[in-house]
Tab-separated table of C-alpha atoms in Angstrom:
chain	number	residue	atom	x	y	z
G	448	MET	CA	73.772	-155.569	-78.418
G	449	ASP	CA	72.274	-158.620	-80.023
G	450	ILE	CA	68.496	-158.854	-79.980
G	451	SER	CA	69.507	-162.331	-78.728
G	452	ASN	CA	70.134	-161.168	-75.413
G	453	TYR	CA	66.519	-160.568	-74.800
G	454	ILE	CA	66.056	-164.297	-75.354
G	455	TYR	CA	68.828	-165.310	-73.148
G	456	LEU	CA	67.038	-162.937	-70.389
G	457	SER	CA	63.794	-164.792	-70.951
G	458	ALA	CA	65.956	-167.967	-70.605
G	459	ILE	CA	67.397	-166.855	-67.322
G	460	LEU	CA	64.187	-165.506	-66.102
G	461	PHE	CA	62.138	-168.676	-66.846
G	462	THR	CA	64.896	-170.877	-64.905
G	463	ILE	CA	64.704	-168.581	-61.955
G	464	GLY	CA	61.009	-169.218	-61.937
G	465	ALA	CA	61.088	-172.728	-62.422
G	466	ILE	CA	63.842	-173.129	-59.517
G	467	GLY	CA	61.350	-171.314	-57.729
G	468	VAL	CA	58.553	-173.338	-58.197
G	469	VAL	CA	60.475	-176.716	-56.838
G	470	VAL	CA	61.936	-175.324	-54.064
G	471	ARG	CA	59.752	-172.827	-52.174
G	472	ARG	CA	56.943	-174.254	-50.014
G	473	ASN	CA	54.854	-171.042	-49.671
G	474	ALA	CA	52.081	-171.699	-52.167
G	475	ILE	CA	51.455	-168.136	-52.874
G	476	VAL	CA	55.546	-167.702	-53.310
G	477	VAL	CA	55.166	-170.665	-56.053
G	478	PHE	CA	52.368	-168.949	-57.743
G	479	MET	CA	54.478	-165.980	-58.224
G	480	CYS	CA	57.142	-168.154	-59.345
G	481	VAL	CA	54.752	-169.268	-62.104
G	482	GLU	CA	53.799	-165.772	-63.208
G	483	LEU	CA	57.651	-165.167	-63.689
G	484	MET	CA	57.675	-168.124	-66.001
G	485	LEU	CA	55.187	-166.561	-67.858
G	486	ASN	CA	56.274	-163.258	-67.780
G	487	ALA	CA	59.709	-164.634	-69.242
G	488	ALA	CA	57.652	-166.566	-71.812
G	489	ASN	CA	55.827	-163.298	-72.722
G	490	LEU	CA	59.050	-161.891	-73.424
G	491	ALA	CA	60.449	-164.171	-75.791
G	492	PHE	CA	57.318	-163.698	-77.864
G	493	VAL	CA	57.768	-160.080	-77.899
G	494	THR	CA	61.128	-160.530	-79.041
G	495	PHE	CA	60.526	-163.184	-81.596
G	496	SER	CA	57.688	-160.645	-82.575
G	497	ARG	CA	60.295	-157.992	-83.189
G	498	ILE	CA	62.923	-160.261	-85.213
G	499	ASN	CA	60.640	-161.644	-87.747
G	500	GLY	CA	59.122	-158.443	-88.086
G	501	ASN	CA	55.074	-159.938	-87.438
G	502	ILE	CA	52.862	-158.728	-85.002
G	503	ASP	CA	51.619	-162.396	-84.138
G	504	GLY	CA	54.015	-162.675	-81.485
G	505	GLN	CA	52.603	-160.063	-79.846
G	506	ILE	CA	48.872	-161.378	-79.801
G	507	ALA	CA	50.438	-164.796	-78.364
G	508	SER	CA	51.804	-162.354	-75.645
G	509	PHE	CA	48.328	-160.808	-75.161
G	510	PHE	CA	46.694	-164.145	-75.191
G	511	THR	CA	49.165	-165.505	-72.542
G	512	MET	CA	48.469	-162.125	-70.256
G	513	VAL	CA	44.721	-163.438	-70.284
G	514	VAL	CA	45.241	-166.741	-69.575
G	515	ALA	CA	47.773	-165.956	-66.755
G	516	ALA	CA	45.232	-163.346	-65.135
G	517	CYS	CA	42.667	-166.348	-65.362
G	518	GLU	CA	44.997	-168.388	-63.649
G	519	VAL	CA	45.685	-165.992	-60.941
G	520	VAL	CA	42.191	-165.762	-60.147
G	521	VAL	CA	41.250	-169.557	-60.058
G	522	GLY	CA	44.397	-170.349	-58.350
G	523	LEU	CA	44.619	-167.783	-55.337
G	524	ALA	CA	40.855	-168.552	-55.073
G	525	ILE	CA	42.178	-172.324	-54.636
G	526	ILE	CA	44.714	-170.884	-51.947
G	527	VAL	CA	42.540	-169.404	-50.087
G	528	THR	CA	40.226	-172.274	-50.068
G	529	MET	CA	43.136	-174.442	-48.970
G	530	TYR	CA	43.992	-171.856	-46.393
G	531	ARG	CA	40.607	-171.883	-44.885
G	532	SER	CA	40.422	-175.761	-44.332
G	533	ARG	CA	44.197	-176.255	-42.924
G	534	ARG	CA	45.111	-172.865	-41.767
G	535	SER	CA	48.555	-173.001	-43.628
G	536	ALA	CA	49.609	-171.837	-47.094
G	537	SER	CA	52.567	-174.686	-47.400
G	538	VAL	CA	52.293	-176.694	-50.381
G	539	ASP	CA	53.920	-179.357	-47.639
G	540	ASP	CA	50.457	-179.777	-45.884
G	541	ALA	CA	48.365	-180.448	-48.582
G	542	SER	CA	49.498	-183.936	-48.781
G	543	LEU	CA	46.153	-185.647	-47.877
G	544	LEU	CA	46.077	-188.225	-50.596
G	545	LYS	CA	49.589	-189.617	-49.880
G	546	ARG	CA	48.278	-191.459	-46.858
N	1324	MET	CA	70.304	-178.294	-96.492
N	1325	LEU	CA	67.472	-176.721	-94.233
N	1326	ASN	CA	68.386	-173.507	-92.471
N	1327	MET	CA	66.216	-173.468	-88.813
N	1328	SER	CA	68.535	-170.676	-87.353
N	1329	LEU	CA	67.208	-167.679	-86.239
N	1330	HIS	CA	67.790	-164.225	-87.678
N	1331	VAL	CA	68.769	-161.953	-85.054
N	1332	GLY	CA	69.856	-158.531	-85.678
N	1333	SER	CA	71.349	-155.681	-83.501
N	1334	THR	CA	70.037	-152.938	-81.726
N	1335	HIS	CA	71.069	-149.220	-81.103
N	1336	THR	CA	73.530	-147.714	-78.460
N	1337	PRO	CA	70.461	-146.622	-76.404
N	1338	GLU	CA	68.598	-149.712	-75.984
N	1339	ALA	CA	71.940	-151.331	-75.489
N	1340	VAL	CA	72.404	-149.018	-72.347
N	1341	LEU	CA	68.847	-149.758	-71.266
N	1342	PHE	CA	68.911	-153.301	-71.252
N	1343	TRP	CA	72.181	-153.728	-69.504
N	1344	ALA	CA	71.149	-151.637	-66.840
N	1345	MET	CA	67.636	-153.524	-66.410
N	1346	ALA	CA	68.415	-156.608	-67.440
N	1347	PRO	CA	70.948	-157.207	-64.295
N	1348	LEU	CA	68.490	-155.767	-61.833
N	1349	ALA	CA	65.934	-157.586	-63.160
N	1350	VAL	CA	67.495	-161.118	-62.971
N	1351	LEU	CA	68.927	-160.064	-59.331
N	1352	ALA	CA	65.374	-159.142	-58.425
N	1353	ALA	CA	64.563	-162.709	-59.541
N	1354	VAL	CA	67.281	-164.420	-57.763
N	1355	GLY	CA	66.087	-162.305	-54.819
N	1356	MET	CA	62.571	-163.623	-55.136
N	1357	LEU	CA	63.874	-167.051	-54.473
N	1358	LEU	CA	66.171	-165.933	-51.387
N	1359	VAL	CA	63.847	-163.522	-49.352
N	1360	LYS	CA	62.070	-165.129	-46.826
N	1361	LYS	CA	58.947	-163.130	-46.596
N	1362	ALA	CA	56.004	-163.455	-49.153
N	1363	VAL	CA	55.745	-159.845	-49.259
N	1364	HIS	CA	59.510	-158.952	-50.044
N	1365	SER	CA	58.775	-161.563	-52.953
N	1366	ALA	CA	55.958	-159.975	-54.414
N	1367	LEU	CA	57.520	-156.732	-54.409
N	1368	LEU	CA	60.745	-157.933	-55.909
N	1369	LEU	CA	58.112	-159.604	-58.854
N	1370	ALA	CA	56.719	-156.488	-59.190
N	1371	TRP	CA	59.913	-155.123	-60.213
N	1372	VAL	CA	60.638	-157.817	-62.604
N	1373	MET	CA	57.329	-157.124	-64.599
N	1374	ILE	CA	57.827	-153.382	-64.540
N	1375	THR	CA	61.225	-153.965	-66.249
N	1376	LEU	CA	59.869	-156.372	-68.742
N	1377	ALA	CA	57.106	-153.640	-69.215
N	1378	ILE	CA	60.036	-151.311	-70.214
N	1379	PHE	CA	61.685	-154.025	-72.299
N	1380	TYR	CA	58.057	-154.350	-74.400
N	1381	ILE	CA	58.005	-150.777	-75.234
N	1382	ALA	CA	61.840	-150.722	-75.637
N	1383	GLN	CA	60.868	-153.354	-78.601
N	1384	ASP	CA	58.399	-151.744	-80.224
N	1385	ALA	CA	55.517	-153.347	-78.141
N	1386	LEU	CA	53.778	-150.271	-76.606
N	1387	PHE	CA	50.448	-151.761	-76.334
N	1388	LEU	CA	51.979	-154.897	-74.374
N	1389	GLY	CA	54.025	-152.695	-72.190
N	1390	ILE	CA	50.986	-150.585	-70.926
N	1391	VAL	CA	49.001	-153.952	-70.724
N	1392	GLN	CA	51.944	-155.233	-69.070
N	1393	VAL	CA	51.964	-152.239	-66.325
N	1394	VAL	CA	48.210	-152.462	-65.917
N	1395	VAL	CA	47.294	-156.169	-65.850
N	1396	TYR	CA	50.600	-157.484	-64.255
N	1397	THR	CA	51.858	-154.985	-62.010
N	1398	GLY	CA	48.432	-153.563	-61.303
N	1399	ALA	CA	46.017	-155.781	-60.891
N	1400	VAL	CA	47.621	-159.583	-60.570
N	1401	MET	CA	50.491	-157.958	-57.935
N	1402	MET	CA	47.597	-156.424	-56.499
N	1403	LEU	CA	45.379	-159.541	-55.942
N	1404	PHE	CA	48.745	-161.330	-54.609
N	1405	LEU	CA	49.089	-158.928	-52.050
N	1406	PHE	CA	45.696	-158.536	-51.293
N	1407	ILE	CA	45.527	-162.848	-50.837
N	1408	LEU	CA	48.850	-162.520	-48.623
N	1409	MET	CA	47.156	-160.201	-46.049
N	1410	LEU	CA	44.186	-162.425	-46.391
N	1411	VAL	CA	46.414	-165.420	-45.324
N	1412	GLY	CA	48.953	-163.940	-43.017
N	1413	VAL	CA	51.806	-161.897	-43.859
N	1414	ASP	CA	54.262	-163.776	-41.739
N	1415	SER	CA	53.089	-167.442	-43.362
N	1416	SER	CA	57.008	-167.476	-44.308
N	1417	ASP	CA	58.669	-170.851	-45.747
N	1418	SER	CA	59.380	-174.002	-43.802
N	1419	LEU	CA	62.759	-175.273	-43.915
N	1420	VAL	CA	61.942	-178.943	-43.037
N	1421	GLU	CA	62.647	-180.816	-46.116
N	1422	ASN	CA	60.086	-183.495	-46.591
N	1423	ILE	CA	61.842	-185.515	-49.610
N	1424	LYS	CA	65.387	-185.648	-48.754
N	1425	GLY	CA	67.865	-183.764	-51.093
N	1426	GLN	CA	65.028	-182.177	-53.279
N	1427	ARG	CA	65.939	-179.093	-52.981
N	1428	PRO	CA	69.455	-179.554	-54.213
N	1429	ALA	CA	68.429	-182.168	-56.795
N	1430	ALA	CA	66.172	-179.378	-57.938
N	1431	ILE	CA	68.317	-176.709	-58.244
N	1432	LEU	CA	70.688	-178.916	-59.735
N	1433	ALA	CA	68.090	-180.070	-62.248
N	1434	ALA	CA	67.056	-176.370	-62.881
N	1435	LEU	CA	70.492	-175.298	-63.736
N	1436	GLY	CA	71.065	-178.081	-66.023
N	1437	PHE	CA	67.694	-177.269	-68.100
N	1438	GLY	CA	68.835	-173.308	-67.792
N	1439	GLY	CA	72.214	-174.350	-69.423
N	1440	LEU	CA	70.515	-176.543	-72.003
N	1441	LEU	CA	67.999	-173.477	-73.086
N	1442	THR	CA	70.786	-171.180	-73.189
N	1443	SER	CA	73.421	-173.302	-75.151
N	1444	LEU	CA	70.496	-174.203	-77.112
N	1445	ILE	CA	70.015	-170.262	-78.277
N	1446	GLY	CA	73.446	-169.848	-78.342
N	1447	ARG	CA	73.543	-172.307	-81.196
N	1448	ALA	CA	70.226	-171.382	-82.778
N	1449	VAL	CA	70.787	-167.382	-83.447
N	1450	THR	CA	72.803	-166.159	-86.524
N	1451	HIS	CA	73.852	-162.637	-86.628
N	1452	THR	CA	72.139	-161.382	-89.633
N	1453	ASP	CA	69.572	-158.299	-89.539
N	1454	ALA	CA	66.290	-158.738	-87.665
N	1455	VAL	CA	63.396	-157.348	-89.430
N	1456	GLY	CA	62.144	-155.290	-86.883
N	1457	LEU	CA	58.400	-153.702	-86.027
N	1458	SER	CA	58.760	-150.318	-87.794
N	1459	LEU	CA	57.144	-151.503	-91.175
N	1460	VAL	CA	54.259	-153.405	-89.643
N	1461	ASN	CA	53.521	-150.619	-87.020
N	1462	THR	CA	53.040	-147.812	-89.602
N	1463	ASN	CA	49.582	-147.274	-88.810
N	1464	GLY	CA	50.200	-147.531	-85.017
N	1465	ASN	CA	51.224	-150.302	-82.998
N	1466	VAL	CA	47.829	-150.428	-81.309
N	1467	GLN	CA	45.688	-150.413	-84.452
N	1468	THR	CA	47.910	-153.219	-85.533
N	1469	ILE	CA	47.259	-155.424	-82.731
N	1470	ALA	CA	43.368	-154.921	-83.073
N	1471	GLN	CA	43.266	-155.638	-86.876
N	1472	SER	CA	45.125	-158.767	-86.420
N	1473	LEU	CA	43.010	-159.532	-83.153
N	1474	PHE	CA	39.512	-158.637	-84.889
N	1475	THR	CA	40.192	-160.520	-87.910
N	1476	GLN	CA	42.437	-163.261	-88.054
N	1477	TYR	CA	42.378	-164.262	-84.321
N	1478	VAL	CA	38.757	-163.158	-83.571
N	1479	TRP	CA	37.682	-166.795	-82.745
N	1480	ALA	CA	40.394	-167.137	-80.042
N	1481	PHE	CA	39.426	-163.723	-78.932
N	1482	GLU	CA	35.911	-164.667	-77.983
N	1483	VAL	CA	36.981	-168.267	-76.582
N	1484	ILE	CA	39.359	-166.441	-74.374
N	1485	SER	CA	36.171	-164.178	-73.302
N	1486	ALA	CA	34.477	-167.267	-72.326
N	1487	LEU	CA	37.773	-168.368	-70.333
N	1488	LEU	CA	37.475	-165.376	-68.151
N	1489	ILE	CA	34.057	-165.560	-67.487
N	1490	THR	CA	34.433	-169.242	-66.417
N	1491	ALA	CA	37.412	-167.972	-64.281
N	1492	ALA	CA	35.451	-165.030	-62.709
N	1493	LEU	CA	32.470	-168.017	-61.840
N	1494	GLY	CA	35.268	-170.625	-60.862
N	1495	ALA	CA	37.015	-167.998	-58.111
N	1496	MET	CA	33.738	-167.187	-56.858
N	1497	VAL	CA	32.525	-170.650	-56.209
N	1498	LEU	CA	35.737	-171.588	-55.004
N	1499	ALA	CA	35.996	-168.438	-52.574
N	1500	HIS	CA	32.472	-168.954	-51.339
N	1501	SER	CA	31.401	-170.248	-47.892
N	1502	GLU	CA	28.408	-171.163	-46.488
N	1503	ARG	CA	28.110	-169.693	-43.231
N	1504	LYS	CA	25.551	-170.965	-40.526
N	1505	HIS	CA	23.717	-167.926	-39.204
N	1506	ALA	CA	21.194	-168.639	-37.009
N	1507	SER	CA	17.581	-166.946	-38.185
N	1508	GLN	CA	15.926	-164.265	-36.360
N	1509	ARG	CA	13.180	-166.802	-35.670
N	1510	GLN	CA	15.705	-169.101	-34.160
N	1511	LEU	CA	17.353	-166.898	-32.095
N	1512	SER	CA	14.064	-165.509	-30.503
N	1513	VAL	CA	12.803	-169.055	-30.036
N	1514	ASP	CA	16.004	-170.001	-28.087
N	1515	ARG	CA	15.614	-167.023	-26.035
N	1516	PHE	CA	12.319	-168.155	-24.665
N	1517	ARG	CA	13.634	-171.387	-24.154
N	1518	GLN	CA	16.751	-170.953	-22.085
N	1519	ALA	CA	16.678	-171.898	-18.331
N	1520	SER	CA	15.464	-168.904	-16.819
N	1521	LEU	CA	13.203	-166.248	-18.232
N	1522	GLY	CA	15.114	-163.285	-16.546
N	1523	ALA	CA	17.150	-161.970	-19.722
N	1524	THR	CA	14.349	-162.903	-22.276
N	1525	ALA	CA	13.634	-159.084	-23.182
N	1526	GLY	CA	17.769	-158.398	-23.112
N	1527	LEU	CA	19.993	-157.646	-20.661
N	1528	PRO	CA	19.176	-154.466	-18.743
N	1529	ALA	CA	21.381	-151.301	-20.105
N	1530	SER	CA	24.156	-150.013	-17.740
N	1531	GLY	CA	23.463	-146.653	-16.047
N	1532	VAL	CA	19.702	-147.169	-16.001
N	1533	TYR	CA	17.957	-145.985	-13.002
N	1534	ALA	CA	21.706	-145.187	-11.444
N	1535	ARG	CA	22.392	-142.086	-9.993
N	1536	HIS	CA	25.161	-142.229	-12.720
N	1537	ASN	CA	24.276	-142.491	-16.422
N	1538	ALA	CA	27.347	-144.161	-17.493
N	1539	VAL	CA	28.644	-147.208	-18.999
N	1540	ASP	CA	30.592	-148.001	-15.842
N	1541	VAL	CA	28.012	-147.960	-13.085
N	1542	PRO	CA	25.573	-150.919	-13.343
N	1543	ALA	CA	21.842	-150.463	-13.640
N	1544	LEU	CA	19.543	-150.669	-10.432
N	1545	LEU	CA	17.188	-153.561	-10.339
N	1546	PRO	CA	13.530	-152.440	-8.998
N	1547	ASP	CA	14.731	-153.466	-5.392
N	1548	GLY	CA	17.703	-151.106	-5.351
N	1549	THR	CA	20.010	-153.596	-5.605
N	1550	PRO	CA	22.781	-153.245	-8.758
N	1551	ALA	CA	22.357	-155.593	-11.944
N	1552	LEU	CA	25.868	-156.654	-12.534
N	1553	THR	CA	24.847	-158.476	-15.676
N	1554	SER	CA	24.299	-154.607	-17.091
N	1555	ILE	CA	28.022	-154.397	-17.533
N	1556	SER	CA	30.125	-155.338	-20.220
N	1557	PRO	CA	31.911	-158.376	-19.190
N	1558	THR	CA	35.265	-156.664	-20.783
N	1559	LEU	CA	34.821	-153.650	-18.301
N	1560	GLU	CA	34.318	-156.183	-15.513
N	1561	ALA	CA	37.422	-158.140	-16.710
N	1562	ARG	CA	39.669	-155.123	-17.004
N	1563	GLY	CA	38.155	-154.020	-13.161
N	1564	ASP	CA	37.202	-150.665	-14.595
N	1565	ILE	CA	33.637	-150.950	-12.688
N	1566	ILE	CA	32.897	-148.215	-10.136
N	1567	ALA	CA	31.861	-149.928	-6.940
N	1568	SER	CA	28.056	-149.929	-7.038
N	1569	GLU	CA	27.608	-150.266	-3.518
N	1570	PRO	CA	27.213	-146.352	-2.896
N	1571	PHE	CA	24.820	-145.914	-5.363
N	1572	THR	CA	22.380	-148.426	-3.649
N	1573	LEU	CA	19.174	-147.105	-2.918
N	1574	ALA	CA	17.981	-147.348	0.496
N	1575	ALA	CA	15.592	-149.809	0.871
N	1576	THR	CA	12.312	-148.049	1.870
N	1577	GLU	CA	9.827	-149.436	3.654
N	1578	GLU	CA	6.428	-149.919	1.957
N	1579	GLU	CA	3.193	-149.158	4.075
N	1580	GLU	CA	-0.135	-150.788	2.801
N	1581	ASP	CA	-3.423	-149.118	3.308
């Protein structure tokens, strides 16, 4: 098996995550799809680290995980605040700027 | 000529078996994440994808990241997701109303085009020579190698990211904090004395007090022997669970004055 298969898997997962971000309406599911994209990028990092025989890819992946954790904390707090004021977690409802 | 191609090697058979067993399952779970209606099911499928990726990390000589993936992602992050899901409401499923006409097919088409582009790009970029592998780098152990790199070359980024973590925690606290308008004890007591009647100033009478039965469903008796209906919880009254208080009414006694 080629090691490149890992990169293909990463690309497929990233694409699925991207579809989810634009298609789903529930803010939490959209957020989970962003997490999927970040995970796919991490897989690519780890695979590149192995291909190049260099630990830097794993370090980048580690930093991505930390940033993802921060992002989840702040994003979910925003979703909770949004839900409190609108009683809905749908991204379509947050369209106050449109009018 | 500039050679921009990736040098990619092949793996041993056990890893191939692992990959072909787990990767289709991961892709299926990811697709299922898009298709299921309930957000909780999406979260569980995402947890499965993350566990699969953790196994792949460990298979690719990234032991530390594999463990961190399980602890941080499937442990902490998915836990947080489920927590918020329970808070916001498990039934908050997607609306199927399209606000922008044709957005869904266009989005799927664009994303599939993007995926095709990405895949074909990878297909053109890889060449099939041997991967270097991490066995040489990891001679002192994976964790030790990462630690050495993290605390020498990347120490500045490490410090900055710790600042980011603290900022994120503070930001979440600020965002999730809500001011509740609780009346103070002083305000409550002032309100009690300013109401229309001073009858309940000292609080409502307790049920069963001075009655023949000491039970919550028996109204208290007022000094003149009449039942005090305010002593019974309105819930019991609404349910009709009150015992009729007439039998317990004291007979009015004649008071004689000297």
